[in-house]
Coordinates of C-alpha atoms in Angstrom, one line a residue:
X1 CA 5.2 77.4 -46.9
X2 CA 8.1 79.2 -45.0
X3 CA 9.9 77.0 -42.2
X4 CA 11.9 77.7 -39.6
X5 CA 12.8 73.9 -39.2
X6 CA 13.7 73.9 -42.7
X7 CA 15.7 77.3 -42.4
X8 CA 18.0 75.4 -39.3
X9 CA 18.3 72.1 -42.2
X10 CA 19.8 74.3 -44.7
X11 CA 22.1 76.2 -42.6
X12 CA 23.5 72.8 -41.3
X13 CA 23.8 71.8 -45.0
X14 CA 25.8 74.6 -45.9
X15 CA 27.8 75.1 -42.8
X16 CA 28.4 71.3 -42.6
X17 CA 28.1 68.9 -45.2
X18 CA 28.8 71.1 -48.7
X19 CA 32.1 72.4 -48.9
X20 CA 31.9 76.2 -48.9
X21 CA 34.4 78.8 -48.5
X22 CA 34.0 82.8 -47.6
X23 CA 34.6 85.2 -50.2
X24 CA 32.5 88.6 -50.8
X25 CA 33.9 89.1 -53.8
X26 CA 31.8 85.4 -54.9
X27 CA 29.5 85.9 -52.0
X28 CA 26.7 84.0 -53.9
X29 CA 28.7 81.4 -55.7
X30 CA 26.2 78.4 -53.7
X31 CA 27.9 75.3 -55.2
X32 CA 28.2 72.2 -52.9
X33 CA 31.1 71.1 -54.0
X34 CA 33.3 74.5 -53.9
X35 CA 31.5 77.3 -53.5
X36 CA 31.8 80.8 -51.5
X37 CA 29.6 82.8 -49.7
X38 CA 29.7 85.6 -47.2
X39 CA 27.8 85.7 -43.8
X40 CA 24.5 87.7 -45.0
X41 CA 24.6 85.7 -48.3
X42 CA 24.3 82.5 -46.5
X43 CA 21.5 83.7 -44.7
X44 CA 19.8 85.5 -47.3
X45 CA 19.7 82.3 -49.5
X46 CA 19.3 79.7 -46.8
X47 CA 15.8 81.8 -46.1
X48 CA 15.4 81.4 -49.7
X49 CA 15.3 78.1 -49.7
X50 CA 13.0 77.6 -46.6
X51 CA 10.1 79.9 -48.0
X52 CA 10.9 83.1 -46.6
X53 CA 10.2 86.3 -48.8
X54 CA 13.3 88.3 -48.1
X55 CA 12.2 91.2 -50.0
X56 CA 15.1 93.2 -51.1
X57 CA 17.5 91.7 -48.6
X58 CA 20.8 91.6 -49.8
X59 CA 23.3 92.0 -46.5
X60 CA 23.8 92.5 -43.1
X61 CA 23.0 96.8 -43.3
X62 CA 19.2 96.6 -44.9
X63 CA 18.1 92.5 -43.0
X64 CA 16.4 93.9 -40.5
X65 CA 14.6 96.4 -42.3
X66 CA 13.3 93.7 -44.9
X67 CA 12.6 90.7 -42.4
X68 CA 10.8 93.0 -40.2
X69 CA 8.4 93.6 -42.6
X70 CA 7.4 90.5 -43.6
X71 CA 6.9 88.7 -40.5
X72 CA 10.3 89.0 -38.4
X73 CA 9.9 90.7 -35.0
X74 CA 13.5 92.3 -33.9
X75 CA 13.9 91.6 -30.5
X76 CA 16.9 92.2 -27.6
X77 CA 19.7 90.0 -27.7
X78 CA 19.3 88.7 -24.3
X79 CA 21.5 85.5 -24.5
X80 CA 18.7 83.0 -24.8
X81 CA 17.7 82.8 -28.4
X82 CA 15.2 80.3 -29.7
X83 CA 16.0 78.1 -32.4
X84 CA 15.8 79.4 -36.1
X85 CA 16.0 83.0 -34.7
X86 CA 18.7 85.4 -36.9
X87 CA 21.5 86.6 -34.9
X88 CA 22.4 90.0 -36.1
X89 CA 24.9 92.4 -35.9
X90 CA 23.6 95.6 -38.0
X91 CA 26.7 96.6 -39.7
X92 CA 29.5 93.4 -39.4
X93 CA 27.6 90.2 -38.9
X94 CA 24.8 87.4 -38.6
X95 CA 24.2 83.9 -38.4
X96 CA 21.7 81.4 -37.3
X97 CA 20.7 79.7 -34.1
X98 CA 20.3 76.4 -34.6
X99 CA 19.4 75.3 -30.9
X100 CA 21.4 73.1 -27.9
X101 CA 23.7 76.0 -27.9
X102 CA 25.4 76.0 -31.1
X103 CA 24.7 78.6 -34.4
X104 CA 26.0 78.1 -37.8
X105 CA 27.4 80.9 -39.7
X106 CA 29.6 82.1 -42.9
X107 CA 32.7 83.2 -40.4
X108 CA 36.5 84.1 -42.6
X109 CA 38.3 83.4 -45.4
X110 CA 41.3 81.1 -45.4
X111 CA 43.4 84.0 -45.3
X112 CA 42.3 85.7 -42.5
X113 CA 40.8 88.5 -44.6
X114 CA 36.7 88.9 -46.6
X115 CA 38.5 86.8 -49.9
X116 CA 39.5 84.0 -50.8
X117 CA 39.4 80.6 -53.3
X118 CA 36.1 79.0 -53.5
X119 CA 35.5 75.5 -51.3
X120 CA 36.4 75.7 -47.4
X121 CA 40.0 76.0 -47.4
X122 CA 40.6 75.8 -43.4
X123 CA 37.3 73.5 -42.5
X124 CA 36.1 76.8 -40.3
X125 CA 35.2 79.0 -43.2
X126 CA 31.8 78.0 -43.0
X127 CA 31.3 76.5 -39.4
X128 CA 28.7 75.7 -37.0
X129 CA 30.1 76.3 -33.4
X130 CA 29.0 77.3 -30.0
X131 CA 26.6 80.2 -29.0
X132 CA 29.0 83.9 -29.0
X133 CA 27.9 87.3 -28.6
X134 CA 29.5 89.0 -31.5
X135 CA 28.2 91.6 -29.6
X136 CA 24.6 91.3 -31.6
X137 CA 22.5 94.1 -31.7
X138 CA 19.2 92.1 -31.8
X139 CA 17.5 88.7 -32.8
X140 CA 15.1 88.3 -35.5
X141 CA 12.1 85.9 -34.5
X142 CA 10.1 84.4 -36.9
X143 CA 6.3 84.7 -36.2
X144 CA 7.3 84.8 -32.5
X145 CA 7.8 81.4 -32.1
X146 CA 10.2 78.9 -34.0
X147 CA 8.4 75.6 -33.3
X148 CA 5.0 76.9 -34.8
X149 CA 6.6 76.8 -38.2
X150 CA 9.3 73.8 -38.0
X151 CA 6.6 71.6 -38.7
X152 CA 5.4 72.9 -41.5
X153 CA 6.1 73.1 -45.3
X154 CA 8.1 70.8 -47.3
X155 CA 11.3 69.4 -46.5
X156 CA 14.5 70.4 -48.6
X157 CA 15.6 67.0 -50.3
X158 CA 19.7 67.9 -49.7
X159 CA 20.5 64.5 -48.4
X160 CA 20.9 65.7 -44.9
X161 CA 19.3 64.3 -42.8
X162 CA 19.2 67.0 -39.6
X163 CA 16.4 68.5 -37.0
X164 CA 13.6 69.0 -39.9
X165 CA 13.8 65.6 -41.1
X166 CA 14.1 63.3 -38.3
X167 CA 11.0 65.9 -36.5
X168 CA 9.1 64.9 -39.8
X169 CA 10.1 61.5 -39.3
X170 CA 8.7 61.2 -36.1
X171 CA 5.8 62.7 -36.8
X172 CA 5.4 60.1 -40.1
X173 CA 6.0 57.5 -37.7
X174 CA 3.8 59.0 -35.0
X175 CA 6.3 58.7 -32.0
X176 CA 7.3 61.7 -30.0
X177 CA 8.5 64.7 -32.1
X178 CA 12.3 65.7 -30.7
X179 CA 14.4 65.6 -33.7
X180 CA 16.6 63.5 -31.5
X181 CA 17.8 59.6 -32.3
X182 CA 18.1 58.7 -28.9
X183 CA 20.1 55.7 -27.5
X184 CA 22.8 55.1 -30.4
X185 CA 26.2 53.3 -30.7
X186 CA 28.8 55.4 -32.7
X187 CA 29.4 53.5 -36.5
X188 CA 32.3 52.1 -36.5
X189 CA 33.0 52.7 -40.3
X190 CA 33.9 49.4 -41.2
X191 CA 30.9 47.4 -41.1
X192 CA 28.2 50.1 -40.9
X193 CA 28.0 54.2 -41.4
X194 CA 25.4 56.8 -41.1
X195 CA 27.7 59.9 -43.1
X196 CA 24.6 61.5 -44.2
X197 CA 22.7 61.4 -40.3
X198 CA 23.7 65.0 -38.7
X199 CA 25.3 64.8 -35.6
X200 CA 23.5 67.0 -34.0
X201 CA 20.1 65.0 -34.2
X202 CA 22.0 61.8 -32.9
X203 CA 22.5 61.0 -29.0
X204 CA 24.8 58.1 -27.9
X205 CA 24.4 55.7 -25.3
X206 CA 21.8 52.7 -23.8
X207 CA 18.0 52.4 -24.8
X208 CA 17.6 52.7 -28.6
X209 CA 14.9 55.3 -30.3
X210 CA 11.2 55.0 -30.4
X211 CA 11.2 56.6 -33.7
X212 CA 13.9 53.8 -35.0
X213 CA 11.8 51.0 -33.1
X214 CA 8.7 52.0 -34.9
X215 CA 10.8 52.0 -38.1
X216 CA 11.6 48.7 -37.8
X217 CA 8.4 47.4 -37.0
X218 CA 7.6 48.9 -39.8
X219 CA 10.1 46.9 -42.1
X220 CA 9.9 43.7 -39.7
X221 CA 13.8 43.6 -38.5
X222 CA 14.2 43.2 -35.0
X223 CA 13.4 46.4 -32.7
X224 CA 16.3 47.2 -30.8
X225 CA 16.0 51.2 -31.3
X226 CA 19.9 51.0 -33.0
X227 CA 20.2 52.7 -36.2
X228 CA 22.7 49.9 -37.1
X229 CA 24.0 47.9 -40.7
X230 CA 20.7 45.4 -40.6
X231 CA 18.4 48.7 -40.1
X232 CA 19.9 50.6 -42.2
X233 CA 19.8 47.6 -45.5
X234 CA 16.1 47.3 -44.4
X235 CA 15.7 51.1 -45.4
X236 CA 17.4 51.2 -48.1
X237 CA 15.7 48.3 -49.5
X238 CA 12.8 49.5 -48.7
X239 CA 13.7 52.4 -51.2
X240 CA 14.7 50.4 -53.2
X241 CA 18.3 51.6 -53.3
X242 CA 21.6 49.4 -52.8
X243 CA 22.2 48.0 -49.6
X244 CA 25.3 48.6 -48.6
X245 CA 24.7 49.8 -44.7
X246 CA 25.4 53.0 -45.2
X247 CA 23.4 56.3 -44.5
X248 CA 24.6 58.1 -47.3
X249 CA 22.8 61.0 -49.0
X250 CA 20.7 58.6 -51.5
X251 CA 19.2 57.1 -48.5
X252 CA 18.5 60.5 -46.9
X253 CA 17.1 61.8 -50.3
X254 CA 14.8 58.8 -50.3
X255 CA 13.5 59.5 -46.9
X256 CA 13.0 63.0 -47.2
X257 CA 11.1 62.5 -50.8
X258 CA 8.7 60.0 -49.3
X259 CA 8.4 62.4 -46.2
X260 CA 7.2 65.4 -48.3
X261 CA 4.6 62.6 -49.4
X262 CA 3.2 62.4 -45.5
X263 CA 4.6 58.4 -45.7
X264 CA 7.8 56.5 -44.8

C-alpha cells in the first residue's frame, strides 16, 4: 500500500545516508554506495519504492500530469506545505517536504553543472536542507492529507531508521505516535553510537522517551527513556545480532523486519 511516511523514509535514505551524486546523463543509476540521480529521478523512484503508481512519470515536464491522476491534487504553493507533499517546479525542479522545515532533494553536480562522476562528490549533491521557494509552481498532495497514509503499508527495510519507523515503533509499542525520540544525550562515539538513528527523529535534552521507556520494559533494562550503550546491547540481543552498542544498519534492519510483522 502507498505511503507517504514511507515516501519521506526513502527520500532521507537517499539524500542522507547512501552516497549519491547528480548526473542526468546516469539519472537512474540508484546504487547506495555510488550512484547518481537527477532531481525528478529521485522522486520518481523514491515514489516507487513507497507504493505510488507513477504512471508514465519520468521528469519534472509530465509529474504533474501523471500524479494528478492517480491520486495527487496540485495545489498553490503557499509556503506552508504538509509533509510528504512534492514540491514542484514544472519545467526546472522538485523535491520533497519532509516536515519541521526542511525538504530533501537531488540539487547539482560536483561541478556546478547537470553531470558528473557517480557517488556525492561535494556532500550537497544530494542534500536535505531548509524549506526554499525555488519559486515552485505548485505542491502535489497526496490523498489531501499526508498523515492518513504515513501509517500505513509496509516499511522499507533500508537500515534507516527515520519518521516512518520510529511512528511504527510507537505505534508497536503503543505510546504516543510522534516519530520523535524525545529527551536524548548526543553519543559520544566512543563508548556508544546510534549511526543508523536519523537525526531528524531524535531531540536532545532532559526526560528520556516514552517509546524508549516502553522498550526497555519490554527487555527488562532499566527505564530511563536514554537510547544509550546498555539499551542499545538489549536490542540487539534481543535480535539476536552482536552487541556491540551501536545503532548501525543491522539493528535498524532488524527493527524494521519485525515492525512489518506488527511486533517488536
Amino acid at each position: 500500500m502507498a505511503s507517504v511516511g514511507t515516501l519521506i523514509n526513502r527520500m532521507r535514505y537517499w539524500c542522507a545516508v547512501a552516497n549519491m551524486g547528480y548526473s542526468q546523463a546516469d539519472r537512474w543509476n540508484f546504487n547506495p554506495q555510488a550512484g547518481n540521480c537527477d532531481c525528478s529521478s529521485l522522486v520518481i523512484h523514491c515514489l516507487k519504492e513507497a507504493g505510488f503508481d507513477t504512471g508514465s512519470a519520468t521528469y519534472t515536464g509530465n509529474l504533474s500530469g501523471e500524479l494528478t491522476r492517480r491520486g495527487w491534487t496540485r495545489l498553490p504553493a503557499n509556503g506552508s506545505p504538509q509533509p510528504g507533499d512534492i514540491l514542484l517546479n514544472d519545467v526546472h525542479h522538485v523535491a520533497v517536504y519532509l516536515g519541521g522545515g526542511k525538504l530533501a532533494q537531488a540539487s547539482i553536480s560536483e561541478r556546478g553543472t547537470a553531470y558528473g562522476s557517480a557517488g556525492d562528490q561535494t556532500g550537497r549533491e544530494t542534500n536535505i536542507r531548509g524549506y526554499y521557494s525555488y519559486p515552485w509552481d505548485c505542491y502535489l498532495r497526496y490523498g489531501g492529507n499526508a498523515g492518513s497514509t504515513a501509517s500505513t503499508g509496509a516499511l522499507a527495510v533500508d537500515g534507516n531508521v527515520g519518521p516512518a519507523t520510529v511512528r511504527r515503533w510507537q505505534q508497536v509499542m503503543s505510546t504516543t505516535v510522534d516519530g520523535i525520540i524525545s529527551g536524548q544525550q548526543v553519543p559520544d562515539g566512543r563508548t556508544y553510537a546510534r549511526p543508523a538513528i536519523d537525526s531528524s527523529v531524535v531531540r536532545y535534552g532532559a526526560g528520556g522517551s516514552d517509546l524508549i521507556r516502553a522498550v526497555q520494559r519490554r527487555l527488562g533494562c532499566g527505564t530511563d527513556g536514554l537510547l544509550g550503550p546498555a539499551t542499545i546491547r538489549a536490542i540487539q540481543a534481543h535480535y539476536g545480532l552482536a552487541q556491540d552498542a551501536s545503532f548501525g544498519p543491522s539493528t535498524a534492519r532488524a527493527l524494521q523486519s519485525a515492525l512489518n510483522q506488527g511486533r517488536f
